[in-house]
Short mmCIF file of C-alpha atoms in Angstrom, two decimals:
data_model
loop_
_atom_site.label_atom_id
_atom_site.label_comp_id
_atom_site.label_asym_id
_atom_site.label_seq_id
_atom_site.Cartn_x
_atom_site.Cartn_y
_atom_site.Cartn_z
CA MET G 1 -93.81 -121.70 143.30
CA VAL G 2 -96.27 -124.15 142.20
CA ARG G 3 -94.52 -127.50 141.43
CA VAL G 4 -96.21 -130.09 139.12
CA VAL G 5 -95.78 -133.63 138.46
CA ILE G 6 -97.32 -134.80 135.00
CA VAL G 7 -98.13 -139.01 134.91
CA GLU G 8 -99.81 -139.36 130.78
CA ASP G 9 -98.27 -142.30 128.58
CA GLU G 10 -99.33 -140.86 125.45
CA MET G 11 -96.63 -137.90 124.80
CA LEU G 12 -97.66 -135.60 122.90
CA VAL G 13 -100.73 -135.25 125.41
CA ARG G 14 -97.95 -135.10 128.49
CA LEU G 15 -95.69 -132.97 126.02
CA GLY G 16 -98.82 -130.39 125.66
CA VAL G 17 -99.39 -130.34 129.17
CA LYS G 18 -96.27 -129.83 129.93
CA MET G 19 -95.95 -127.02 127.55
CA SER G 20 -99.24 -125.38 128.50
CA LEU G 21 -98.78 -125.13 131.96
CA GLU G 22 -95.13 -123.99 131.91
CA ASP G 23 -96.19 -120.91 128.89
CA SER G 24 -98.67 -119.82 130.44
CA GLY G 25 -96.86 -117.18 132.71
CA ALA G 26 -98.55 -118.36 135.30
CA GLN G 27 -96.53 -119.11 138.45
CA ILE G 28 -96.02 -123.19 137.85
CA LYS G 29 -92.63 -125.21 136.84
CA VAL G 30 -93.26 -129.39 136.04
CA GLU G 31 -90.40 -130.59 137.48
CA ALA G 32 -91.09 -134.31 135.69
CA ALA G 33 -93.16 -135.32 132.91
CA CYS G 34 -93.51 -139.49 133.47
CA ALA G 35 -94.58 -141.68 131.31
CA SER G 36 -95.88 -144.29 133.70
CA ALA G 37 -96.93 -144.62 137.31
CA GLU G 38 -93.41 -146.19 138.37
CA ASP G 39 -92.07 -143.70 136.81
CA ALA G 40 -93.35 -141.46 138.84
CA LEU G 41 -93.02 -142.72 142.01
CA GLU G 42 -89.57 -143.30 141.43
CA TYR G 43 -89.52 -139.59 141.29
CA PHE G 44 -91.51 -139.65 144.53
CA GLU G 45 -88.54 -141.69 146.19
CA GLU G 46 -85.75 -138.68 146.09
CA ASN G 47 -88.16 -135.98 144.79
CA LEU G 48 -91.34 -133.44 146.19
CA ALA G 49 -94.14 -131.76 144.41
CA ASP G 50 -96.80 -129.85 145.06
CA VAL G 51 -99.64 -131.61 142.58
CA LEU G 52 -99.58 -134.74 141.24
CA LEU G 53 -101.70 -134.51 137.60
CA THR G 54 -102.62 -138.27 136.46
CA ASP G 55 -103.81 -139.97 133.86
CA ILE G 56 -106.17 -143.41 134.54
CA ARG G 57 -104.98 -145.31 132.47
CA LEU G 58 -102.00 -146.32 132.43
CA PRO G 59 -98.87 -148.81 131.05
CA GLY G 60 -99.00 -151.30 134.37
CA MET G 61 -99.70 -149.85 137.47
CA ASP G 62 -102.65 -147.13 136.64
CA GLY G 63 -103.31 -143.72 138.01
CA LEU G 64 -105.92 -144.25 141.32
CA GLU G 65 -103.29 -147.00 141.89
CA LEU G 66 -100.23 -144.63 141.49
CA ILE G 67 -102.87 -141.12 143.90
CA GLU G 68 -103.10 -144.58 147.01
CA ARG G 69 -99.65 -145.15 147.62
CA LEU G 70 -98.26 -141.56 146.96
CA LYS G 71 -101.27 -140.24 149.78
CA LYS G 72 -99.26 -142.68 152.39
CA THR G 73 -95.94 -141.02 151.72
CA VAL G 74 -96.41 -137.42 150.30
CA PRO G 75 -98.76 -136.23 152.46
CA GLY G 76 -100.62 -133.09 151.41
CA LEU G 77 -99.89 -133.89 147.43
CA ILE G 78 -102.63 -132.69 145.63
CA THR G 79 -104.08 -134.89 143.16
CA VAL G 80 -105.94 -133.34 139.85
CA VAL G 81 -107.22 -136.75 137.59
CA LEU G 82 -107.40 -136.11 134.04
CA SER G 83 -109.78 -138.80 132.45
CA CYS G 84 -111.96 -139.46 129.20
CA TYR G 85 -116.05 -141.00 129.31
CA GLU G 86 -115.81 -144.80 128.82
CA GLU G 87 -113.34 -143.69 132.43
CA PHE G 88 -115.26 -142.54 134.01
CA SER G 89 -116.10 -145.35 135.99
CA TYR G 90 -113.21 -144.95 137.75
CA ALA G 91 -114.29 -141.08 139.91
CA ARG G 92 -116.46 -143.20 142.63
CA LYS G 93 -113.60 -144.93 143.24
CA ALA G 94 -111.01 -141.27 143.13
CA MET G 95 -113.54 -139.52 144.86
CA GLU G 96 -113.00 -142.39 147.62
CA LEU G 97 -109.29 -142.16 147.81
CA GLY G 98 -109.63 -138.40 148.61
CA VAL G 99 -108.71 -136.49 145.44
CA ASP G 100 -108.54 -133.02 144.66
CA LYS G 101 -109.96 -132.14 141.10
CA TYR G 102 -111.47 -135.25 139.05
CA VAL G 103 -111.46 -133.85 135.04
CA LEU G 104 -113.12 -134.77 131.94
CA LYS G 105 -110.27 -134.26 129.29
CA HIS G 106 -112.35 -132.44 126.42
CA GLU G 107 -114.21 -130.19 128.14
CA LEU G 108 -110.73 -129.24 129.72
CA SER G 109 -108.83 -126.15 127.66
CA GLU G 110 -105.11 -124.57 129.02
CA ASP G 111 -106.37 -122.15 130.96
CA GLU G 112 -108.78 -123.63 133.00
CA LEU G 113 -105.65 -125.73 133.74
CA VAL G 114 -104.19 -123.47 134.91
CA ALA G 115 -106.77 -122.49 136.64
CA ILE G 116 -108.04 -125.15 138.64
CA ILE G 117 -103.96 -125.22 139.79
CA GLU G 118 -103.82 -122.28 141.28
CA LYS G 119 -107.12 -123.03 143.83
CA LEU G 120 -106.27 -126.36 144.53
CA TYR G 121 -102.57 -124.20 145.28
CA GLU G 122 -104.32 -121.60 147.13
CA GLU G 123 -106.63 -123.93 149.56
CA LYS G 124 -104.73 -125.76 150.36
CA HIS G 125 -102.71 -123.53 152.07
CA ILE G 126 -104.74 -121.10 153.19
CA ARG G 127 -106.10 -124.48 155.09
CA GLY G 128 -103.13 -125.75 156.59
CA GLY G 129 -100.43 -123.18 156.13
CA ASN G 130 -98.21 -121.85 154.47
CA GLU G 131 -95.71 -124.83 155.46
CA LYS G 132 -93.61 -126.66 152.28
CA ASN G 133 -92.12 -130.46 151.36
CA GLU G 134 -88.20 -129.74 152.66
CA ARG G 135 -86.62 -132.54 150.40
CA PRO G 136 -85.75 -130.50 147.65
CA SER G 137 -86.98 -130.86 144.12
CA GLY G 138 -85.62 -131.55 140.84
CA ARG G 139 -83.85 -133.50 138.08
CA ARG G 140 -82.32 -137.28 140.94
CA VAL G 141 -79.37 -136.02 138.00
CA SER G 142 -79.32 -132.52 137.07
CA GLU G 143 -74.85 -132.57 136.94
CA ALA G 144 -73.26 -134.19 135.43
CA ALA G 145 -70.87 -136.85 137.81
CA ALA G 146 -66.61 -136.51 137.61
CA GLY G 147 -65.14 -138.25 134.96
CA GLN G 148 -68.50 -139.01 132.79
CA LYS G 149 -68.29 -139.45 129.08
CA TYR G 150 -70.39 -137.37 126.91
CA ARG G 151 -71.56 -137.54 123.22
CA ILE G 152 -73.36 -134.70 121.26
CA ALA G 153 -75.61 -136.17 118.82
CA TYR G 154 -76.50 -132.98 115.20
CA ILE G 155 -79.74 -134.19 114.64
CA VAL G 156 -81.61 -132.91 111.18
CA LEU G 157 -85.45 -134.37 110.75
CA ARG G 158 -86.57 -134.01 106.50
CA LYS G 159 -90.08 -135.65 105.08
CA LYS G 160 -89.53 -138.35 102.79
CA GLU G 161 -89.15 -137.37 99.52
CA GLU G 162 -88.56 -134.30 100.47
CA SER G 163 -85.63 -131.79 98.47
CA HIS G 164 -85.34 -129.34 101.93
CA ASN G 165 -85.25 -130.12 105.58
CA LEU G 166 -87.88 -129.78 107.86
CA CYS G 167 -88.04 -125.41 109.01
CA THR G 168 -90.38 -123.70 111.67
CA ASP G 169 -93.10 -123.80 109.36
CA ASP G 170 -93.86 -128.12 109.22
CA ILE G 171 -93.12 -129.04 112.87
CA ASP G 172 -93.17 -127.62 116.67
CA PHE G 173 -89.11 -127.62 116.78
CA GLU G 174 -89.97 -126.94 120.93
CA ILE G 175 -92.25 -130.64 120.79
CA ALA G 176 -89.63 -132.72 119.04
CA VAL G 177 -86.93 -131.25 121.46
CA GLU G 178 -89.16 -132.10 123.99
CA VAL G 179 -89.79 -135.69 122.24
CA LEU G 180 -86.53 -136.46 122.38
CA GLN G 181 -85.49 -135.05 126.51
CA GLU G 182 -88.57 -138.36 127.45
CA ILE G 183 -86.40 -140.56 124.87
CA LEU G 184 -83.29 -139.54 127.04
CA ASN G 185 -84.82 -139.25 130.89
CA ILE G 186 -86.35 -142.58 130.42
CA ARG G 187 -82.50 -143.79 131.51
CA HIS G 188 -80.67 -140.21 132.18
CA ASN G 189 -79.36 -140.78 128.90
CA GLY G 190 -79.02 -136.72 129.10
CA GLU G 191 -80.08 -133.44 127.41
CA CYS G 192 -81.86 -132.38 124.74
CA PHE G 193 -81.45 -128.97 123.28
CA LEU G 194 -82.89 -126.37 120.61
CA ARG G 195 -80.13 -123.89 118.60
CA HIS G 196 -81.61 -121.06 116.70
CA SER G 197 -85.03 -122.33 116.60
CA GLN G 198 -84.79 -125.61 113.86
CA GLU G 199 -80.62 -126.66 115.48
CA ILE G 200 -81.69 -129.76 116.99
CA PHE G 201 -79.11 -131.39 119.55
CA CYS G 202 -77.87 -133.71 121.96
CA ILE G 203 -75.69 -134.04 124.92
CA ILE G 204 -75.59 -138.07 124.97
CA ARG G 205 -74.09 -138.72 128.63
CA PHE G 206 -71.97 -142.23 129.79
CA ASP G 207 -70.93 -143.60 132.68
CA LYS G 208 -67.22 -142.92 133.50
CA ASP G 209 -66.63 -147.35 133.51
CA LYS G 210 -68.41 -147.72 129.94
CA ARG G 211 -67.15 -149.69 127.09
CA GLU G 212 -66.96 -148.51 123.77
CA GLU G 213 -69.32 -151.19 123.26
CA GLU G 214 -71.39 -150.21 125.57
CA MET G 215 -71.47 -146.72 124.34
CA ARG G 216 -71.89 -147.61 121.00
CA GLN G 217 -75.15 -149.49 122.40
CA GLN G 218 -76.80 -147.33 124.65
CA THR G 219 -76.34 -144.75 121.47
CA LEU G 220 -78.20 -147.39 119.35
CA ASP G 221 -81.26 -147.52 121.74
CA PHE G 222 -81.79 -143.80 121.59
CA TYR G 223 -81.42 -142.98 117.67
CA GLU G 224 -83.95 -146.10 117.10
CA ASN G 225 -86.86 -144.19 119.80
CA ALA G 226 -86.04 -141.50 118.18
CA ARG G 227 -86.38 -142.33 115.69
CA LYS G 228 -89.58 -143.46 115.31
CA SER G 229 -90.66 -141.76 117.80
CA MET G 230 -90.13 -138.86 115.16
CA LYS G 231 -91.91 -141.15 112.39
CA LYS G 232 -95.05 -141.69 114.72
CA TYR G 233 -94.40 -138.00 116.06
CA PHE G 234 -94.18 -136.00 112.97
CA ASN G 235 -93.65 -138.45 110.07
CA ALA G 236 -90.32 -137.83 109.61
CA ASN G 237 -86.80 -138.87 108.60
CA LEU G 238 -84.15 -138.33 110.99
CA TYR G 239 -80.85 -137.85 110.51
CA MET G 240 -78.35 -138.08 113.80
CA ASN G 241 -74.74 -137.66 113.32
CA VAL G 242 -72.77 -138.49 116.70
CA SER G 243 -69.36 -137.25 117.59
CA LYS G 244 -66.39 -138.32 118.98
CA VAL G 245 -66.19 -139.96 122.82
CA PHE G 246 -64.87 -136.39 124.69
CA LYS G 247 -64.79 -135.83 129.05
CA GLU G 248 -64.45 -132.31 129.21
CA LEU G 249 -67.57 -129.91 128.56
CA GLU G 250 -65.80 -126.89 128.24
CA ARG G 251 -65.46 -128.38 124.66
CA SER G 252 -68.17 -128.83 123.60
CA ARG G 253 -68.93 -125.83 121.21
CA GLU G 254 -66.30 -127.32 119.58
CA VAL G 255 -67.76 -130.31 119.07
CA PHE G 256 -70.89 -129.34 118.12
CA GLU G 257 -69.77 -127.19 115.57
CA LYS G 258 -67.28 -130.66 114.79
CA VAL G 259 -70.10 -132.41 114.68
CA LYS G 260 -72.53 -129.88 112.44
CA LYS G 261 -69.97 -128.98 109.69
CA ASP G 262 -69.80 -133.40 109.32
CA GLU G 263 -72.99 -134.70 108.92
CA SER G 264 -73.72 -135.36 105.38
CA GLY G 265 -75.67 -138.56 106.91
CA SER G 266 -78.76 -136.83 105.37
CA PHE G 267 -78.08 -135.17 102.37
CA TYR G 268 -77.19 -138.73 101.00
CA ASN G 269 -79.60 -140.56 102.13
CA GLU G 270 -83.59 -140.84 101.70
CA SER G 271 -83.95 -143.12 104.91
CA SER G 272 -83.37 -142.14 108.26
CA CYS G 273 -79.55 -142.74 109.20
CA LEU G 274 -77.24 -142.77 112.36
CA SER G 275 -73.62 -141.93 111.47
CA TYR G 276 -70.12 -140.93 113.92
CA ILE G 277 -67.57 -138.46 112.79
CA GLU G 278 -64.48 -140.89 111.82
CA ASP G 279 -61.05 -140.06 110.88
CA GLY G 280 -59.61 -139.81 108.34
CA ALA G 281 -57.41 -138.40 105.43
CA GLU G 282 -58.98 -135.36 104.66
CA LYS G 283 -60.88 -135.35 101.35
CA LYS G 284 -59.76 -134.72 98.16
CA PRO G 285 -61.82 -132.67 96.01
CA ILE G 286 -63.78 -134.67 93.05
CA ARG G 287 -65.41 -132.63 89.67
CA LEU G 288 -68.60 -133.02 87.76
CA GLY G 289 -66.71 -134.90 85.23
CA ARG G 290 -67.51 -132.97 81.26
CA SER G 291 -68.42 -134.74 78.20
CA GLU G 292 -66.28 -133.81 75.07
CA LYS G 293 -68.87 -134.52 72.67
CA GLN G 294 -71.25 -132.05 70.61
CA ILE G 295 -73.88 -130.18 73.50
CA LEU G 296 -77.38 -131.29 72.98
CA SER G 297 -76.67 -133.56 70.91
CA ASP G 298 -77.53 -137.64 72.46
CA GLU G 299 -74.37 -138.72 73.44
CA TRP G 300 -73.54 -135.34 75.22
CA TYR G 301 -76.94 -135.89 77.19
CA GLU G 302 -76.84 -139.34 77.67
CA GLU G 303 -72.86 -139.22 78.68
CA THR G 304 -73.58 -135.88 80.41
CA ALA G 305 -76.12 -137.48 83.46
CA ARG G 306 -74.37 -140.87 83.55
CA ASN G 307 -71.03 -138.12 84.93
CA THR G 308 -73.70 -137.18 87.24
CA GLU G 309 -75.49 -140.16 88.40
CA ASN G 310 -71.15 -141.09 88.55
CA PHE G 311 -70.35 -137.65 90.51
CA LEU G 312 -73.12 -138.19 93.60
CA TRP G 313 -72.17 -141.75 93.61
CA GLU G 314 -68.50 -141.64 94.55
CA ALA G 315 -68.90 -138.51 96.84
CA ARG G 316 -71.32 -140.07 98.83
CA ARG G 317 -68.63 -142.67 98.93
CA GLU G 318 -66.12 -140.74 99.87
CA SER G 319 -68.79 -137.77 102.36
CA VAL G 320 -67.55 -135.14 100.60
CA PRO G 321 -68.84 -132.00 102.28
CA PRO G 322 -72.40 -131.04 100.89
CA GLU G 323 -70.98 -128.10 100.75
CA ASP G 324 -68.56 -129.40 98.12
CA VAL G 325 -71.04 -131.07 96.09
CA LYS G 326 -73.17 -128.18 95.62
CA ASN G 327 -70.95 -126.00 94.80
CA GLU G 328 -69.49 -127.86 92.24
CA VAL G 329 -72.83 -128.61 90.51
CA VAL G 330 -72.86 -124.49 90.20
CA LYS G 331 -69.73 -124.67 88.51
CA PHE G 332 -71.30 -127.44 86.08
CA ILE G 333 -74.58 -125.39 85.38
CA TYR G 334 -71.84 -122.50 85.14
CA ASP G 335 -70.12 -123.77 81.92
CA LEU G 336 -73.36 -125.28 80.61
CA SER G 337 -74.07 -121.12 80.50
CA GLY G 338 -70.67 -120.90 78.84
CA LEU G 339 -71.21 -123.74 76.24
CA LEU G 340 -75.14 -122.57 75.56
CA LYS G 341 -73.61 -119.01 74.39
CA LYS G 342 -70.46 -120.14 72.33
CA TYR G 343 -72.64 -123.00 70.12
CA TYR G 344 -75.92 -121.52 69.99
CA ALA G 345 -75.64 -118.10 71.04
CA ALA G 346 -78.76 -118.89 74.00
CA ASP G 347 -79.40 -118.28 77.57
CA LEU G 348 -79.86 -120.06 80.06
CA GLU G 349 -81.99 -119.11 82.15
CA GLU G 350 -83.85 -117.95 79.00
CA TRP G 351 -84.08 -121.52 77.80
CA MET G 352 -85.21 -122.73 80.95
CA GLY G 353 -87.74 -119.51 81.77
CA ASP G 354 -86.36 -119.31 85.08
CA GLY G 355 -83.13 -117.40 85.87
CA GLU G 356 -83.85 -117.89 89.80
CA ARG G 357 -83.74 -122.18 89.31
CA THR G 358 -80.16 -121.73 88.23
CA SER G 359 -78.99 -119.89 90.75
CA TYR G 360 -76.34 -120.38 93.37
CA THR G 361 -78.75 -119.25 96.31
CA TYR G 362 -81.41 -121.37 94.84
CA ILE G 363 -79.18 -124.83 94.24
CA SER G 364 -77.58 -124.01 97.83
CA ARG G 365 -80.96 -125.05 98.92
CA PHE G 366 -81.14 -128.76 98.21
CA ASP G 367 -80.96 -130.66 101.52
CA SER G 368 -81.21 -134.30 99.39
CA CYS G 369 -78.64 -135.48 97.14
CA HIS G 370 -81.33 -138.05 95.35
CA SER G 371 -83.63 -134.50 94.54
CA LEU G 372 -80.54 -132.59 93.75
CA LEU G 373 -79.17 -135.11 90.98
CA SER G 374 -83.38 -134.99 89.54
CA TYR G 375 -82.51 -131.38 89.55
CA ILE G 376 -79.66 -131.80 87.39
CA LYS G 377 -81.28 -134.10 85.40
CA GLU G 378 -84.74 -131.80 84.72
CA ILE G 379 -82.05 -129.26 83.71
CA LEU G 380 -80.68 -131.81 81.05
CA GLN G 381 -83.89 -132.51 80.05
CA ALA G 382 -84.85 -129.10 79.94
CA LEU G 383 -82.28 -128.09 77.33
CA MET G 384 -83.17 -130.94 74.82
CA ASP G 385 -86.85 -130.22 74.65
CA THR G 386 -85.58 -126.16 74.23
CA ARG G 387 -83.28 -127.21 71.41
CA GLN G 388 -85.67 -130.13 70.10
CA LYS G 389 -87.85 -127.42 69.91
CA GLU G 390 -86.04 -125.67 68.08
CA VAL G 391 -84.62 -127.64 66.07
CA SER G 392 -88.20 -128.45 64.70
CA GLU G 393 -88.46 -124.64 64.46
CA TYR G 394 -85.68 -123.65 62.23
CA ASN G 395 -86.85 -127.12 59.94
CA LYS G 396 -89.90 -126.02 59.13
CA ILE G 397 -88.95 -122.77 58.32
CA ALA G 398 -85.70 -124.60 56.22
CA ARG G 399 -88.22 -126.44 54.26
CA TYR G 400 -90.62 -122.64 53.59
CA ILE G 401 -87.59 -121.73 51.67
CA ASP G 402 -87.00 -124.90 50.48
CA GLU G 403 -90.63 -124.58 48.68
CA ASN G 404 -90.65 -120.72 48.48
CA TYR G 405 -86.92 -119.37 46.88
CA MET G 406 -88.68 -120.25 42.84
CA ARG G 407 -90.48 -117.10 43.75
CA GLU G 408 -90.11 -113.43 45.36
CA LEU G 409 -88.74 -114.11 48.66
CA SER G 410 -88.80 -111.47 51.62
CA LEU G 411 -87.61 -111.15 55.23
CA LYS G 412 -91.22 -109.61 56.27
CA GLU G 413 -93.28 -112.65 54.55
CA VAL G 414 -91.43 -115.29 55.89
CA SER G 415 -91.49 -113.51 59.07
CA GLU G 416 -95.02 -112.88 60.16
CA HIS G 417 -95.29 -117.32 57.95
CA PHE G 418 -93.84 -117.62 61.89
CA HIS G 419 -95.03 -115.56 64.14
CA MET G 420 -91.52 -113.46 64.64
CA SER G 421 -90.46 -109.88 64.91
CA ALA G 422 -87.61 -109.31 61.77
CA PRO G 423 -85.39 -108.31 64.73
CA TYR G 424 -86.14 -111.57 66.02
CA PHE G 425 -86.05 -113.50 62.89
CA CYS G 426 -82.77 -112.81 61.98
CA GLN G 427 -81.52 -113.65 65.31
CA TYR G 428 -82.70 -116.14 65.74
CA PHE G 429 -82.13 -117.56 61.82
CA LYS G 430 -79.18 -116.53 62.21
CA LYS G 431 -78.76 -118.25 65.26
CA TYR G 432 -79.36 -122.07 63.65
CA THR G 433 -77.30 -121.29 59.96
CA GLY G 434 -75.01 -118.82 60.90
CA SER G 435 -76.16 -116.99 58.17
CA THR G 436 -78.09 -114.32 57.29
CA PHE G 437 -81.83 -114.94 55.39
CA VAL G 438 -80.30 -113.32 52.89
CA GLN G 439 -78.08 -115.31 51.94
CA TYR G 440 -78.86 -118.94 52.47
CA LEU G 441 -81.59 -118.03 50.24
CA ASN G 442 -78.96 -116.81 48.00
CA GLN G 443 -77.47 -119.90 48.95
CA VAL G 444 -80.24 -121.76 48.69
CA ARG G 445 -81.06 -121.08 44.46
CA ILE G 446 -77.52 -121.10 43.91
CA GLU G 447 -77.80 -124.69 44.70
CA LYS G 448 -81.25 -124.93 42.50
CA ALA G 449 -79.57 -122.83 39.69
CA SER G 450 -76.36 -125.50 39.31
CA GLN G 451 -79.02 -128.17 39.31
CA LEU G 452 -80.46 -126.73 36.29
CA LEU G 453 -78.19 -125.29 34.42
CA GLY G 454 -77.27 -128.68 33.47
CA ASN G 455 -80.16 -128.55 31.42
CA PRO G 456 -78.73 -127.67 27.68
CA GLU G 457 -82.57 -126.88 26.49
CA LEU G 458 -82.71 -123.50 29.76
CA THR G 459 -81.27 -120.15 28.17
CA THR G 460 -79.86 -118.04 31.29
CA ASP G 461 -82.90 -115.70 31.30
CA GLU G 462 -84.61 -119.23 32.82
CA VAL G 463 -82.37 -120.34 34.74
CA ALA G 464 -82.61 -116.97 36.51
CA GLY G 465 -86.25 -117.16 37.13
CA LEU G 466 -87.24 -121.27 37.55
CA VAL G 467 -84.96 -120.06 41.35
CA GLY G 468 -86.68 -116.43 41.83
CA ILE G 469 -83.52 -114.37 40.21
CA PHE G 470 -86.55 -112.10 38.07
CA ASN G 471 -82.76 -109.44 36.78
CA THR G 472 -80.14 -111.99 34.87
CA ASN G 473 -77.33 -109.56 35.58
CA TYR G 474 -77.34 -110.16 38.63
CA PHE G 475 -78.00 -113.58 38.97
CA LEU G 476 -74.87 -113.59 36.42
CA ARG G 477 -72.91 -112.16 39.35
CA LEU G 478 -74.14 -113.68 41.88
CA PHE G 479 -72.88 -117.40 40.31
CA LYS G 480 -69.74 -115.94 39.91
CA LYS G 481 -69.78 -114.49 43.59
CA MET G 482 -70.54 -118.18 45.18
CA THR G 483 -68.90 -120.51 43.16
CA GLY G 484 -66.61 -118.42 41.66
CA ARG G 485 -67.13 -119.15 38.22
CA THR G 486 -69.30 -118.08 35.34
CA VAL G 487 -72.08 -120.21 33.77
CA GLY G 488 -71.05 -120.06 30.54
CA GLU G 489 -67.37 -121.68 32.84
CA TYR G 490 -69.70 -123.91 34.61
CA ARG G 491 -72.33 -125.19 31.92
CA SER G 492 -69.06 -126.10 29.60
CA ASP G 493 -67.83 -128.34 32.76
CA PRO G 494 -69.91 -128.80 35.43
CA SER G 495 -67.87 -130.55 37.61
#
């Protein structure tokens, strides 16, 4: 196994090289990936490797000085320099130091780098036999010392103004984990893990003598560095929920499940945030208030929108679990659907034009309280718009009847005029009037006839004809049925 140490100050380049070597299938193990020459020197104080892979331009000590120092303390170390065109002037000095390979970054593929390392390692052993450095390699701290303390940090990533957390389609979670591990490595603070391909959590390690405020500061330092890195490399917000301190690593799974379940910062905040699990009373359920106003009235809309905002504000204040919030929204949508059927004989999914958008599955996918509020307001506005459109259409139908009641007017004529089938028109018309088309038309005609009967110069036959009823006997029967009085009684006393 060829042991390699990488020194590169640019994090993504460093991680990219590390992952390409480890995923190559070759017998290569990256023992350390350092951000500076000083970190590399510190590693080599207690560990050894077979190959040093270093950039030249580094913060502080440069790569060539690092090689010069290590040549004195680590005999037989294979050195490979990765450089750019503008650094080519360093090549001569690198050769003078006995660098084994000088490579231009932009000309190098992943396969070529693996081949270079394998070839140099093979040549070294042909020249010098099979001796290997005997000092143990690996991380300086690989096992927890007795008495150490821990916290688990559950991490969620989401881009600004997005309704859903990032998934494997959005970013490479393995690189994100490597970035976070690099940050933890700076002070040997712990380990970062990837679970189920897109769940990130870290076990943060503290010395046994650390006080609570010191552990909080160490956690905060990690969070701040992690937040900046996620913003820089992935343009993503970072939400970190941290457990209470525990001492037994055997409890890691139990603590992980609790800190994951308790994570709500990503749901209630639009910017990165750090939160801690706190002891407290069991959360009381809260309810999204229902308006008592007439459904789909302007007053109902305003009160429902206000109730929704108050509900989500209170949920955030009380840190109500996001799943409970989404379940309450599902109940609200279900109740809303029932009211539409009761008062308007309307189907919510039909009005929304997309049944999937009102389903539990759709609502449960929201990872942002802000986006959930916007979704509810969109539902309410869509209902109001649809209601307004249908009311407007009904008003046009009522006006058409009012302008044409005095002639023979059929259901077929009116439905065709408004581009509706006769069955749909009947259903639609009854939904808004509570009456059939014929009942409504007769009501209009009798109301108009009542006005005309007040004119003594008009005969009953003339009145009937003026309101579109050309059979006087039918008119007399209909008038008595709808008013409870005969035409003669009404003319004698119209009050």
